[in-house]
Amino acid sequence: MNTSKQTKFLNSDFFAPYIFFPFVFLIYFLAGYLFNFGRTHIFYLNQNNIPVLIVGFVAYFIGVLVFTKLNWSVPRLNLKFINNRMVVFIYLLGIIGLISFLIMIFTGQIGIADESVRRHLDPRLNFLSSFLWFSVLVLFFYNIVNGKLTKRSFIINLAILGVVFVLFILSGYRTPLIIMVLTSLLCFHYIYKRIPLKWIMVLFILMSVTLSVFGYLRTVTEDKTEEFNQEAEVNLDEEDKEHVKEVKKTPEFVLAITAEFVNGRIVLSRILEYTEEHGYMNGEVHKSIFSTILPGEQISPRMHITNMVNSLTKDNGVPVTREGRTTVPTIVGQFYADGGYILLAIGLFIVGAILAILYNDVKKYGFKSYSSIVYSFFTTIFVLGIHTGILDLLFLLMLAFLLFTLIIYKPKTRN
């Protein structure tokens, strides 16, 4: 791509850190207000989320603008011994993931079968099996940018990626599916051909609706005879019943495809309310990311959030999250719960800085480069984190691995 075309591309690149993340951030939280349909009334929310959203949004933008202006990129280390074995290690991760996934399947751990099964998958096997889709995804685009795929091998590798995608539908989890689709979309955008904005919008609407329906079907097909899936009894007064009637005026399907947006608003409001009454968690949420690998019973980050939001349940007993489930805190709630406005500003500033530095690396080494793969994956995890938070040790390890491989990777001549 010549200089003039690249400049034009960069000036209107929808997936740039100063456009894509802020766009999803605004749409996600705005949708929580637009598609409320009376659901927040059931929880008697009394907190104003706007100030924390503004602080997080501004902090992110400052991080992006500062490091875009500085034009910092990822430093490189000349570690040939490790660099030459990087691909071998990724293949090894894939083999470990495949073996773990097959063990899960042959022992009946098929999460899509029922919610009670999905919530009780072997945590070690579930953790290790994720390296299957991760390695297949990275190797596919790595071989493309290095020109190692013929037309025939490209089709074979694409088919393998498709098969892995279908296999992970069996796990019942949407997260790996979203990561595979969105990362592939971004890689295609940079490595092959820029995707027009109108098609990006269409694809995102389709993806959002499809994944919401996927979650809805998981819920409606639950085996209610299983104790784990049974609803807790609640005591509704007349006011509560009126709120429920108001919600039920909206078709169930519409409620299902907008639920994630409204849930984000509800959880964030509950976090604000909890910290106002009990103070901040002072790092407990983030510390628990790593403590979960320690022996003995540990509380995961999302279980901390569940305990926080459900502890404020009104006398009617309506919980934000059902028993045995965990709660996604949103990226804003994650930082605010642990340290208020200060940690929120620092956290979103760092997110913006990281994406800006990686994007500078893409500009430095060209679109058809390993930098594009790493930037695409980081962007996917951070954008997904707007809803889920960035609290999964697995994804943090994947990000750290990709960043390390980028540091030791010897890039080719700029494309």
GROMACS .gro file of C-alpha atoms in nm:
model
  415
    1MET     CA    1   0.000   0.000   0.000
    2ASN     CA    2   0.154   0.332  -0.106
    3THR     CA    3   0.192   0.624   0.136
    4SER     CA    4  -0.103   0.829   0.010
    5LYS     CA    5  -0.341   0.531   0.020
    6GLN     CA    6  -0.220   0.431   0.366
    7THR     CA    7  -0.270   0.785   0.498
    8LYS     CA    8  -0.624   0.788   0.360
    9PHE     CA    9  -0.685   0.444   0.513
   10LEU     CA   10  -0.558   0.551   0.855
   11ASN     CA   11  -0.759   0.872   0.857
   12SER     CA   12  -1.084   0.679   0.811
   13ASP     CA   13  -0.998   0.346   0.977
   14PHE     CA   14  -1.304   0.247   1.180
   15PHE     CA   15  -1.102  -0.002   1.386
   16ALA     CA   16  -0.849   0.260   1.496
   17PRO     CA   17  -0.827   0.298   1.878
   18TYR     CA   18  -0.972   0.650   1.868
   19ILE     CA   19  -1.288   0.531   1.685
   20PHE     CA   20  -1.378   0.166   1.744
   21PHE     CA   21  -1.345   0.127   2.122
   22PRO     CA   22  -1.514   0.463   2.201
   23PHE     CA   23  -1.792   0.383   1.953
   24VAL     CA   24  -1.871   0.046   2.115
   25PHE     CA   25  -1.838   0.202   2.462
   26LEU     CA   26  -2.098   0.469   2.382
   27ILE     CA   27  -2.337   0.233   2.201
   28TYR     CA   28  -2.321  -0.026   2.479
   29PHE     CA   29  -2.401   0.208   2.766
   30LEU     CA   30  -2.647   0.417   2.563
   31ALA     CA   31  -2.838   0.101   2.470
   32GLY     CA   32  -2.868   0.021   2.840
   33TYR     CA   33  -3.083   0.333   2.873
   34LEU     CA   34  -3.269   0.317   2.541
   35PHE     CA   35  -3.376  -0.048   2.573
   36ASN     CA   36  -3.453  -0.047   2.944
   37PHE     CA   37  -3.825  -0.132   2.901
   38GLY     CA   38  -3.878  -0.083   3.274
   39ARG     CA   39  -3.633  -0.352   3.383
   40THR     CA   40  -3.427  -0.125   3.606
   41HIS     CA   41  -3.740  -0.035   3.807
   42ILE     CA   42  -3.753  -0.390   3.942
   43PHE     CA   43  -3.420  -0.328   4.117
   44TYR     CA   44  -3.502   0.023   4.243
   45LEU     CA   45  -3.181   0.174   4.110
   46ASN     CA   46  -3.099   0.517   4.249
   47GLN     CA   47  -2.747   0.582   4.119
   48ASN     CA   48  -2.645   0.810   3.833
   49ASN     CA   49  -2.400   0.622   3.610
   50ILE     CA   50  -2.318   0.916   3.384
   51PRO     CA   51  -2.027   1.069   3.585
   52VAL     CA   52  -1.828   0.743   3.600
   53LEU     CA   53  -1.892   0.679   3.230
   54ILE     CA   54  -1.763   1.026   3.140
   55VAL     CA   55  -1.450   0.983   3.353
   56GLY     CA   56  -1.375   0.643   3.199
   57PHE     CA   57  -1.439   0.766   2.845
   58VAL     CA   58  -1.221   1.076   2.885
   59ALA     CA   59  -0.939   0.881   3.054
   60TYR     CA   60  -0.935   0.631   2.767
   61PHE     CA   61  -0.921   0.909   2.507
   62ILE     CA   62  -0.637   1.084   2.687
   63GLY     CA   63  -0.439   0.759   2.687
   64VAL     CA   64  -0.494   0.715   2.313
   65LEU     CA   65  -0.415   1.076   2.222
   66VAL     CA   66  -0.102   1.099   2.439
   67PHE     CA   67   0.061   0.785   2.299
   68THR     CA   68  -0.053   0.854   1.945
   69LYS     CA   69   0.116   1.193   1.974
   70LEU     CA   70   0.431   1.037   2.123
   71ASN     CA   71   0.423   0.778   1.841
   72TRP     CA   72   0.559   0.507   2.069
   73SER     CA   73   0.559   0.156   1.929
   74VAL     CA   74   0.646  -0.185   2.074
   75PRO     CA   75   1.021  -0.227   2.140
   76ARG     CA   76   1.197  -0.524   1.981
   77LEU     CA   77   1.446  -0.766   2.136
   78ASN     CA   78   1.679  -0.978   1.926
   79LEU     CA   79   1.610  -1.319   2.080
   80LYS     CA   80   1.660  -1.549   1.782
   81PHE     CA   81   1.666  -1.868   1.988
   82ILE     CA   82   1.316  -1.803   2.126
   83ASN     CA   83   1.185  -1.641   1.809
   84ASN     CA   84   1.266  -1.946   1.598
   85ARG     CA   85   1.070  -2.169   1.836
   86MET     CA   86   0.770  -1.943   1.878
   87VAL     CA   87   0.559  -2.127   1.621
   88VAL     CA   88   0.650  -2.465   1.772
   89PHE     CA   89   0.525  -2.344   2.110
   90ILE     CA   90   0.196  -2.224   1.958
   91TYR     CA   91   0.149  -2.567   1.796
   92LEU     CA   92   0.219  -2.726   2.135
   93LEU     CA   93  -0.051  -2.508   2.294
   94GLY     CA   94  -0.290  -2.622   2.022
   95ILE     CA   95  -0.218  -2.989   2.090
   96ILE     CA   96  -0.273  -2.939   2.464
   97GLY     CA   97  -0.599  -2.759   2.386
   98LEU     CA   98  -0.717  -3.033   2.150
   99ILE     CA   99  -0.647  -3.312   2.400
  100SER     CA  100  -0.825  -3.121   2.677
  101PHE     CA  101  -1.124  -3.049   2.454
  102LEU     CA  102  -1.155  -3.414   2.347
  103ILE     CA  103  -1.142  -3.530   2.710
  104MET     CA  104  -1.426  -3.290   2.791
  105ILE     CA  105  -1.636  -3.417   2.501
  106PHE     CA  106  -1.578  -3.787   2.574
  107THR     CA  107  -1.658  -3.738   2.943
  108GLY     CA  108  -1.992  -3.577   2.860
  109GLN     CA  109  -1.890  -3.221   2.945
  110ILE     CA  110  -2.090  -3.059   2.664
  111GLY     CA  111  -2.186  -2.720   2.801
  112ILE     CA  112  -2.451  -2.642   2.543
  113ALA     CA  113  -2.653  -2.943   2.665
  114ASP     CA  114  -2.773  -2.754   2.972
  115GLU     CA  115  -2.682  -2.461   3.196
  116SER     CA  116  -2.621  -2.698   3.488
  117VAL     CA  117  -2.357  -2.877   3.278
  118ARG     CA  118  -2.196  -2.558   3.147
  119ARG     CA  119  -2.153  -2.417   3.497
  120HIS     CA  120  -1.985  -2.735   3.621
  121LEU     CA  121  -1.728  -2.806   3.350
  122ASP     CA  122  -1.390  -2.919   3.478
  123PRO     CA  123  -1.215  -2.581   3.525
  124ARG     CA  124  -0.869  -2.710   3.434
  125LEU     CA  125  -0.985  -2.882   3.116
  126ASN     CA  126  -1.200  -2.585   3.022
  127PHE     CA  127  -0.902  -2.354   3.075
  128LEU     CA  128  -0.660  -2.565   2.871
  129SER     CA  129  -0.909  -2.637   2.591
  130SER     CA  130  -0.919  -2.265   2.509
  131PHE     CA  131  -0.565  -2.290   2.374
  132LEU     CA  132  -0.708  -2.488   2.083
  133TRP     CA  133  -0.903  -2.199   1.930
  134PHE     CA  134  -0.632  -1.952   2.031
  135SER     CA  135  -0.352  -2.141   1.854
  136VAL     CA  136  -0.558  -2.215   1.542
  137LEU     CA  137  -0.660  -1.850   1.515
  138VAL     CA  138  -0.307  -1.711   1.563
  139LEU     CA  139  -0.137  -1.966   1.337
  140PHE     CA  140  -0.387  -1.910   1.056
  141PHE     CA  141  -0.316  -1.538   1.031
  142TYR     CA  142   0.053  -1.578   1.118
  143ASN     CA  143   0.101  -1.805   0.817
  144ILE     CA  144  -0.088  -1.557   0.599
  145VAL     CA  145   0.127  -1.256   0.689
  146ASN     CA  146   0.440  -1.465   0.637
  147GLY     CA  147   0.323  -1.585   0.295
  148LYS     CA  148   0.332  -1.951   0.395
  149LEU     CA  149  -0.012  -2.047   0.263
  150THR     CA  150  -0.085  -2.156  -0.091
  151LYS     CA  151  -0.442  -2.129  -0.216
  152ARG     CA  152  -0.503  -2.493  -0.123
  153SER     CA  153  -0.347  -2.467   0.224
  154PHE     CA  154  -0.539  -2.143   0.284
  155ILE     CA  155  -0.868  -2.323   0.221
  156ILE     CA  156  -0.762  -2.613   0.447
  157ASN     CA  157  -0.660  -2.378   0.730
  158LEU     CA  158  -0.980  -2.177   0.692
  159ALA     CA  159  -1.180  -2.499   0.713
  160ILE     CA  160  -0.993  -2.598   1.031
  161LEU     CA  161  -1.074  -2.259   1.184
  162GLY     CA  162  -1.439  -2.308   1.088
  163VAL     CA  163  -1.448  -2.657   1.241
  164VAL     CA  164  -1.295  -2.529   1.565
  165PHE     CA  165  -1.555  -2.250   1.575
  166VAL     CA  166  -1.837  -2.505   1.540
  167LEU     CA  167  -1.680  -2.733   1.803
  168PHE     CA  168  -1.667  -2.453   2.058
  169ILE     CA  169  -2.038  -2.394   2.014
  170LEU     CA  170  -2.065  -2.722   2.206
  171SER     CA  171  -1.903  -2.556   2.508
  172GLY     CA  172  -2.207  -2.331   2.540
  173TYR     CA  173  -1.991  -2.023   2.591
  174ARG     CA  174  -2.025  -1.720   2.365
  175THR     CA  175  -1.696  -1.555   2.457
  176PRO     CA  176  -1.456  -1.770   2.247
  177LEU     CA  177  -1.697  -1.745   1.953
  178ILE     CA  178  -1.701  -1.365   1.974
  179ILE     CA  179  -1.322  -1.352   1.999
  180MET     CA  180  -1.272  -1.577   1.697
  181VAL     CA  181  -1.520  -1.386   1.481
  182LEU     CA  182  -1.416  -1.034   1.579
  183THR     CA  183  -1.041  -1.102   1.566
  184SER     CA  184  -1.082  -1.263   1.223
  185LEU     CA  185  -1.285  -0.964   1.106
  186LEU     CA  186  -1.016  -0.718   1.216
  187CYS     CA  187  -0.734  -0.928   1.070
  188PHE     CA  188  -0.918  -0.952   0.738
  189HIS     CA  189  -0.968  -0.575   0.746
  190TYR     CA  190  -0.595  -0.508   0.785
  191ILE     CA  191  -0.430  -0.800   0.609
  192TYR     CA  192  -0.660  -0.847   0.310
  193LYS     CA  193  -0.894  -0.563   0.230
  194ARG     CA  194  -1.053  -0.275   0.412
  195ILE     CA  195  -1.416  -0.350   0.502
  196PRO     CA  196  -1.657  -0.064   0.416
  197LEU     CA  197  -1.828   0.097   0.715
  198LYS     CA  198  -2.179  -0.004   0.602
  199TRP     CA  199  -2.078  -0.371   0.598
  200ILE     CA  200  -1.912  -0.339   0.937
  201MET     CA  201  -2.239  -0.205   1.078
  202VAL     CA  202  -2.439  -0.487   0.919
  203LEU     CA  203  -2.196  -0.750   1.049
  204PHE     CA  204  -2.204  -0.609   1.401
  205ILE     CA  205  -2.582  -0.598   1.412
  206LEU     CA  206  -2.601  -0.957   1.287
  207MET     CA  207  -2.335  -1.071   1.534
  208SER     CA  208  -2.502  -0.894   1.828
  209VAL     CA  209  -2.845  -1.037   1.749
  210THR     CA  210  -2.709  -1.388   1.683
  211LEU     CA  211  -2.514  -1.403   2.007
  212SER     CA  212  -2.805  -1.258   2.206
  213VAL     CA  213  -3.035  -1.522   2.058
  214PHE     CA  214  -2.772  -1.785   2.144
  215GLY     CA  215  -2.784  -1.672   2.507
  216TYR     CA  216  -3.163  -1.660   2.501
  217LEU     CA  217  -3.189  -2.016   2.368
  218ARG     CA  218  -2.952  -2.134   2.640
  219THR     CA  219  -3.190  -1.992   2.898
  220VAL     CA  220  -3.521  -2.114   2.756
  221THR     CA  221  -3.387  -2.466   2.699
  222GLU     CA  222  -3.266  -2.507   3.059
  223ASP     CA  223  -3.381  -2.824   3.230
  224LYS     CA  224  -3.596  -2.681   3.510
  225THR     CA  225  -3.603  -3.017   3.686
  226GLU     CA  226  -3.237  -2.962   3.771
  227GLU     CA  227  -3.206  -2.795   4.112
  228PHE     CA  228  -2.928  -2.569   3.979
  229ASN     CA  229  -3.165  -2.418   3.720
  230GLN     CA  230  -3.459  -2.354   3.950
  231GLU     CA  231  -3.555  -1.994   4.023
  232ALA     CA  232  -3.537  -1.867   4.379
  233GLU     CA  233  -3.867  -1.771   4.537
  234VAL     CA  234  -3.936  -1.397   4.555
  235ASN     CA  235  -4.196  -1.195   4.742
  236LEU     CA  236  -4.346  -0.930   4.517
  237ASP     CA  237  -4.561  -0.650   4.658
  238GLU     CA  238  -4.813  -0.460   4.444
  239GLU     CA  239  -4.554  -0.207   4.328
  240ASP     CA  240  -4.317  -0.487   4.225
  241LYS     CA  241  -4.595  -0.661   4.034
  242GLU     CA  242  -4.669  -0.342   3.843
  243HIS     CA  243  -4.303  -0.315   3.745
  244VAL     CA  244  -4.306  -0.677   3.623
  245LYS     CA  245  -4.623  -0.612   3.420
  246GLU     CA  246  -4.455  -0.312   3.260
  247VAL     CA  247  -4.159  -0.524   3.155
  248LYS     CA  248  -4.381  -0.803   3.018
  249LYS     CA  249  -4.547  -0.560   2.777
  250THR     CA  250  -4.231  -0.593   2.569
  251PRO     CA  251  -4.198  -0.915   2.364
  252GLU     CA  252  -3.971  -1.169   2.531
  253PHE     CA  253  -3.752  -1.194   2.222
  254VAL     CA  254  -3.683  -0.817   2.229
  255LEU     CA  255  -3.599  -0.837   2.598
  256ALA     CA  256  -3.358  -1.122   2.523
  257ILE     CA  257  -3.158  -0.946   2.251
  258THR     CA  258  -3.125  -0.628   2.459
  259ALA     CA  259  -3.067  -0.795   2.796
  260GLU     CA  260  -2.687  -0.765   2.800
  261PHE     CA  261  -2.698  -0.387   2.756
  262VAL     CA  262  -2.950  -0.336   3.036
  263ASN     CA  263  -2.770  -0.583   3.263
  264GLY     CA  264  -2.455  -0.375   3.224
  265ARG     CA  265  -2.641  -0.067   3.341
  266ILE     CA  266  -2.800  -0.252   3.634
  267VAL     CA  267  -2.471  -0.405   3.754
  268LEU     CA  268  -2.282  -0.076   3.726
  269SER     CA  269  -2.553   0.102   3.927
  270ARG     CA  270  -2.539  -0.167   4.192
  271ILE     CA  271  -2.159  -0.138   4.214
  272LEU     CA  272  -2.189   0.239   4.265
  273GLU     CA  273  -2.450   0.182   4.534
  274TYR     CA  274  -2.241  -0.084   4.709
  275THR     CA  275  -1.924   0.126   4.718
  276GLU     CA  276  -2.122   0.422   4.849
  277GLU     CA  277  -2.246   0.214   5.142
  278HIS     CA  278  -1.951  -0.018   5.209
  279GLY     CA  279  -1.650   0.147   5.047
  280TYR     CA  280  -1.425   0.022   4.768
  281MET     CA  281  -1.288  -0.330   4.743
  282ASN     CA  282  -0.931  -0.196   4.757
  283GLY     CA  283  -0.788  -0.430   4.496
  284GLU     CA  284  -0.965  -0.749   4.603
  285VAL     CA  285  -1.140  -0.789   4.267
  286HIS     CA  286  -0.819  -0.767   4.064
  287LYS     CA  287  -0.614  -0.964   4.315
  288SER     CA  288  -0.859  -1.252   4.286
  289ILE     CA  289  -0.775  -1.286   3.915
  290PHE     CA  290  -0.451  -1.453   4.021
  291SER     CA  291  -0.560  -1.602   4.354
  292THR     CA  292  -0.801  -1.836   4.172
  293ILE     CA  293  -0.506  -2.054   4.065
  294LEU     CA  294  -0.403  -2.108   4.428
  295PRO     CA  295  -0.501  -2.432   4.605
  296GLY     CA  296  -0.815  -2.437   4.814
  297GLU     CA  297  -1.146  -2.262   4.765
  298GLN     CA  298  -1.102  -1.917   4.612
  299ILE     CA  299  -1.346  -1.644   4.514
  300SER     CA  300  -1.323  -1.544   4.147
  301PRO     CA  301  -1.339  -1.177   4.041
  302ARG     CA  302  -1.691  -1.214   3.901
  303MET     CA  303  -1.810  -1.392   4.213
  304HIS     CA  304  -1.688  -1.091   4.412
  305ILE     CA  305  -1.907  -0.875   4.188
  306THR     CA  306  -2.201  -1.114   4.229
  307ASN     CA  307  -2.172  -1.095   4.607
  308MET     CA  308  -2.159  -0.716   4.588
  309VAL     CA  309  -2.463  -0.661   4.367
  310ASN     CA  310  -2.679  -0.933   4.522
  311SER     CA  311  -2.610  -0.810   4.875
  312LEU     CA  312  -2.820  -0.503   4.791
  313THR     CA  313  -3.126  -0.700   4.685
  314LYS     CA  314  -3.450  -0.536   4.797
  315ASP     CA  315  -3.681  -0.713   5.040
  316ASN     CA  316  -3.862  -0.876   4.747
  317GLY     CA  317  -3.557  -1.100   4.703
  318VAL     CA  318  -3.509  -1.036   4.329
  319PRO     CA  319  -3.135  -1.096   4.268
  320VAL     CA  320  -2.937  -0.928   3.992
  321THR     CA  321  -2.767  -1.262   3.929
  322ARG     CA  322  -2.915  -1.605   3.996
  323GLU     CA  323  -2.750  -1.828   4.254
  324GLY     CA  324  -2.455  -2.024   4.120
  325ARG     CA  325  -2.392  -1.774   3.839
  326THR     CA  326  -2.129  -1.504   3.816
  327THR     CA  327  -2.169  -1.139   3.721
  328VAL     CA  328  -1.986  -0.943   3.452
  329PRO     CA  329  -1.902  -0.598   3.594
  330THR     CA  330  -1.839  -0.393   3.275
  331ILE     CA  331  -1.494  -0.242   3.230
  332VAL     CA  332  -1.605   0.069   3.420
  333GLY     CA  333  -1.748  -0.127   3.712
  334GLN     CA  334  -1.438  -0.345   3.736
  335PHE     CA  335  -1.205  -0.053   3.804
  336TYR     CA  336  -1.452   0.155   4.004
  337ALA     CA  337  -1.533  -0.132   4.242
  338ASP     CA  338  -1.169  -0.163   4.345
  339GLY     CA  339  -1.058   0.200   4.359
  340GLY     CA  340  -1.325   0.450   4.262
  341TYR     CA  341  -1.260   0.734   4.020
  342ILE     CA  342  -0.882   0.720   4.060
  343LEU     CA  343  -0.842   0.355   3.959
  344LEU     CA  344  -1.109   0.399   3.690
  345ALA     CA  345  -0.912   0.684   3.531
  346ILE     CA  346  -0.581   0.496   3.556
  347GLY     CA  347  -0.730   0.172   3.420
  348LEU     CA  348  -0.899   0.323   3.114
  349PHE     CA  349  -0.594   0.543   3.048
  350ILE     CA  350  -0.377   0.229   3.035
  351VAL     CA  351  -0.625   0.054   2.802
  352GLY     CA  352  -0.614   0.353   2.566
  353ALA     CA  353  -0.235   0.372   2.586
  354ILE     CA  354  -0.188   0.002   2.504
  355LEU     CA  355  -0.414   0.015   2.198
  356ALA     CA  356  -0.246   0.335   2.075
  357ILE     CA  357   0.102   0.184   2.107
  358LEU     CA  358  -0.002  -0.133   1.924
  359TYR     CA  359  -0.171   0.071   1.651
  360ASN     CA  360   0.147   0.275   1.611
  361ASP     CA  361   0.326  -0.057   1.562
  362VAL     CA  362   0.082  -0.151   1.286
  363LYS     CA  363   0.149   0.182   1.115
  364LYS     CA  364   0.524   0.132   1.153
  365TYR     CA  365   0.549  -0.221   1.014
  366GLY     CA  366   0.254  -0.224   0.775
  367PHE     CA  367  -0.090  -0.377   0.771
  368LYS     CA  368   0.018  -0.719   0.649
  369SER     CA  369   0.230  -0.782   0.956
  370TYR     CA  370   0.227  -0.975   1.281
  371SER     CA  371   0.154  -0.641   1.451
  372SER     CA  372  -0.191  -0.641   1.290
  373ILE     CA  373  -0.271  -0.981   1.443
  374VAL     CA  374  -0.166  -0.871   1.791
  375TYR     CA  375  -0.351  -0.539   1.762
  376SER     CA  376  -0.665  -0.718   1.641
  377PHE     CA  377  -0.662  -0.961   1.934
  378PHE     CA  378  -0.597  -0.691   2.194
  379THR     CA  379  -0.874  -0.475   2.048
  380THR     CA  380  -1.116  -0.768   2.056
  381ILE     CA  381  -1.043  -0.850   2.422
  382PHE     CA  382  -1.067  -0.486   2.531
  383VAL     CA  383  -1.388  -0.420   2.337
  384LEU     CA  384  -1.541  -0.740   2.474
  385GLY     CA  385  -1.426  -0.622   2.817
  386ILE     CA  386  -1.657  -0.321   2.794
  387HIS     CA  387  -1.929  -0.568   2.889
  388THR     CA  388  -1.743  -0.850   3.064
  389GLY     CA  389  -1.459  -0.660   3.224
  390ILE     CA  390  -1.097  -0.770   3.173
  391LEU     CA  391  -1.086  -1.020   3.455
  392ASP     CA  392  -1.008  -1.358   3.295
  393LEU     CA  393  -0.662  -1.491   3.377
  394LEU     CA  394  -0.678  -1.697   3.057
  395PHE     CA  395  -0.720  -1.392   2.835
  396LEU     CA  396  -0.457  -1.195   3.024
  397LEU     CA  397  -0.211  -1.479   2.965
  398MET     CA  398  -0.300  -1.482   2.596
  399LEU     CA  399  -0.245  -1.106   2.574
  400ALA     CA  400   0.088  -1.134   2.757
  401PHE     CA  401   0.198  -1.416   2.528
  402LEU     CA  402   0.112  -1.224   2.211
  403LEU     CA  403   0.286  -0.911   2.340
  404PHE     CA  404   0.597  -1.113   2.426
  405THR     CA  405   0.602  -1.278   2.083
  406LEU     CA  406   0.564  -0.935   1.921
  407ILE     CA  407   0.863  -0.805   2.119
  408ILE     CA  408   1.087  -1.093   2.009
  409TYR     CA  409   0.939  -1.119   1.657
  410LYS     CA  410   1.167  -1.001   1.381
  411PRO     CA  411   0.938  -0.815   1.140
  412LYS     CA  412   0.983  -0.826   0.767
  413THR     CA  413   1.028  -0.520   0.553
  414ARG     CA  414   0.736  -0.285   0.593
  415ASN     CA  415   0.442  -0.361   0.361
   0.00000   0.00000   0.00000
